[in-house]
């Protein structure tokens, strides 16, 4: 482990941010050394992947450990399934493409999501009708006490954009074990995906991957060109009664069902932000992306304060208009 002072933290929102201390970790042993160093010096220990789902303050008073481990290992293979163990530092999108080339299916709906494999379970990445939770066998973590433990899927307590890792920041994800299908049986009932594949007589996983890539490229800004961290807020979950009341005030109110019998529904944060007119109201060096206003874009040299001020103005306005509280989707790090 090579210790660094004043580590510039790479992040896809292109915010300038420096950690007091940090390092790059290429192995589990590096991570353990880094954690021990941070503990010995009473520093908070923060593991990070590619910085694609985090909003950073200008100064981070922590020890930031950038996970750069690599490796994809087959643990078990049958005619139906393959179980693979993937290092946290692998790039998620490259990993999904690798799986498709190998004939390992299931992750095709999750193509082109920025970030690393180790970050994916933290927010239970999901898109176009599929979540990573459906494929997770185990997540191997480093405990604050220094031992390595494998959590099974139930212990990860996955929910919509949620997991135990959001509430138990002391766990550092080292490896992720996934069970994928050998049968090509794509899922494409998400309306936008279904529409994109309507002409296709037979749909294979590769078609789904291609369609998801096309949709994302059309709708979402590429972070290299327009720095962003994807959806800035979660889609809010409200009671059916509140949704019924909003339905009277908002034309064509978009709702997504939650578990049957829960009495709750998910709204589209993008729709609320759009209807409140925020596409036409940029902040200082930050604005909503025109084809997906849930994504905030750094339009050039934005500071952390400018981003947080703009996000707070949107959230306050949505609360005043609709009584709906928007919650930040990425993690905040100071
Ligand atoms: N919409 C508008 N105005 C617009 C654009 C969209 O009102 O200008 C509304 C429309 O009603 C549209 C709806 O937004 O039907 C849904 O848009 P989209 O399909 O992009 O889905 P989303 O709910 O906004 C979620 C995830 C995305 C994920 C997509 C596809 C969250 C917070 N976001 O967005 O994830 O790619 O579904 O599954 O759940 C991310 O987390 O960073 C992310 C991009």
Coordinates of N, CA, C and O in Angstrom, one line a residue, residues 120-121 124 131-139 151-154 156 158 165 176-179:
X120 N -21.4 -1.7 -7.0 CA -22.7 -2.1 -7.6 C -23.7 -2.6 -6.5 O -24.9 -2.2 -6.5
X121 N -23.2 -3.5 -5.5 CA -24.2 -3.9 -4.5 C -24.6 -2.9 -3.5 O -25.7 -2.9 -2.9
X124 N -27.5 -1.4 -4.9 CA -28.3 -2.4 -5.6 C -28.6 -1.8 -7.0 O -29.8 -1.6 -7.3
X131 N -32.3 -5.9 -11.3 CA -31.4 -5.4 -10.2 C -30.3 -6.4 -10.0 O -30.6 -7.6 -10.1
X132 N -29.2 -6.0 -9.6 CA -28.0 -6.9 -9.4 C -28.4 -7.9 -8.2 O -27.9 -9.0 -8.3
X133 N -29.2 -7.5 -7.3 CA -29.6 -8.3 -6.2 C -30.1 -9.7 -6.6 O -29.8 -10.7 -6.0
X134 N -30.7 -9.8 -7.8 CA -31.3 -11.0 -8.3 C -30.2 -12.1 -8.6 O -30.5 -13.3 -8.7
X135 N -29.0 -11.6 -8.7 CA -27.9 -12.5 -9.1 C -26.8 -12.8 -8.1 O -25.9 -13.5 -8.2
X136 N -27.0 -12.1 -6.9 CA -25.9 -12.1 -5.9 C -26.0 -13.4 -5.1 O -27.1 -13.7 -4.5
X137 N -24.9 -14.1 -5.0 CA -24.8 -15.3 -4.1 C -24.2 -14.8 -2.8 O -24.6 -15.2 -1.7
X138 N -23.1 -14.0 -2.9 CA -22.4 -13.6 -1.7 C -21.6 -12.3 -2.0 O -21.3 -12.0 -3.2
X139 N -21.4 -11.5 -1.0 CA -20.5 -10.3 -1.1 C -19.5 -10.5 0.0 O -19.8 -10.7 1.2
X151 N -21.1 -12.3 3.1 CA -22.5 -12.1 3.4 C -23.3 -12.7 2.3 O -23.0 -12.5 1.1
X152 N -24.4 -13.5 2.7 CA -25.3 -14.0 1.6 C -26.3 -12.9 1.2 O -26.3 -11.8 1.8
X153 N -27.1 -13.2 0.2 CA -28.0 -12.2 -0.4 C -28.9 -11.6 0.7 O -29.2 -10.4 0.8
X154 N -29.4 -12.5 1.6 CA -30.4 -12.1 2.6 C -29.7 -11.1 3.6 O -30.3 -10.1 4.0
X156 N -27.4 -9.2 2.9 CA -27.1 -7.9 2.2 C -28.3 -6.9 2.3 O -28.2 -5.8 2.1
X158 N -31.0 -6.3 0.5 CA -31.2 -5.4 -0.7 C -32.7 -4.9 -0.7 O -33.6 -5.6 -0.4
X165 N -25.0 -2.2 3.0 CA -23.8 -1.4 2.9 C -24.0 0.1 3.0 O -23.0 0.9 3.2
X176 N -17.4 -9.9 -5.3 CA -18.8 -10.1 -5.4 C -19.0 -11.4 -6.1 O -18.3 -11.7 -7.2
X177 N -19.8 -12.3 -5.5 CA -20.0 -13.6 -6.2 C -21.4 -13.6 -6.8 O -22.4 -13.3 -6.1
X178 N -21.5 -13.9 -8.1 CA -22.8 -13.8 -8.8 C -23.1 -15.2 -9.4 O -22.2 -15.9 -9.9
X179 N -24.4 -15.5 -9.5 CA -24.8 -16.7 -10.2 C -25.6 -16.3 -11.4 O -26.7 -15.7 -11.3

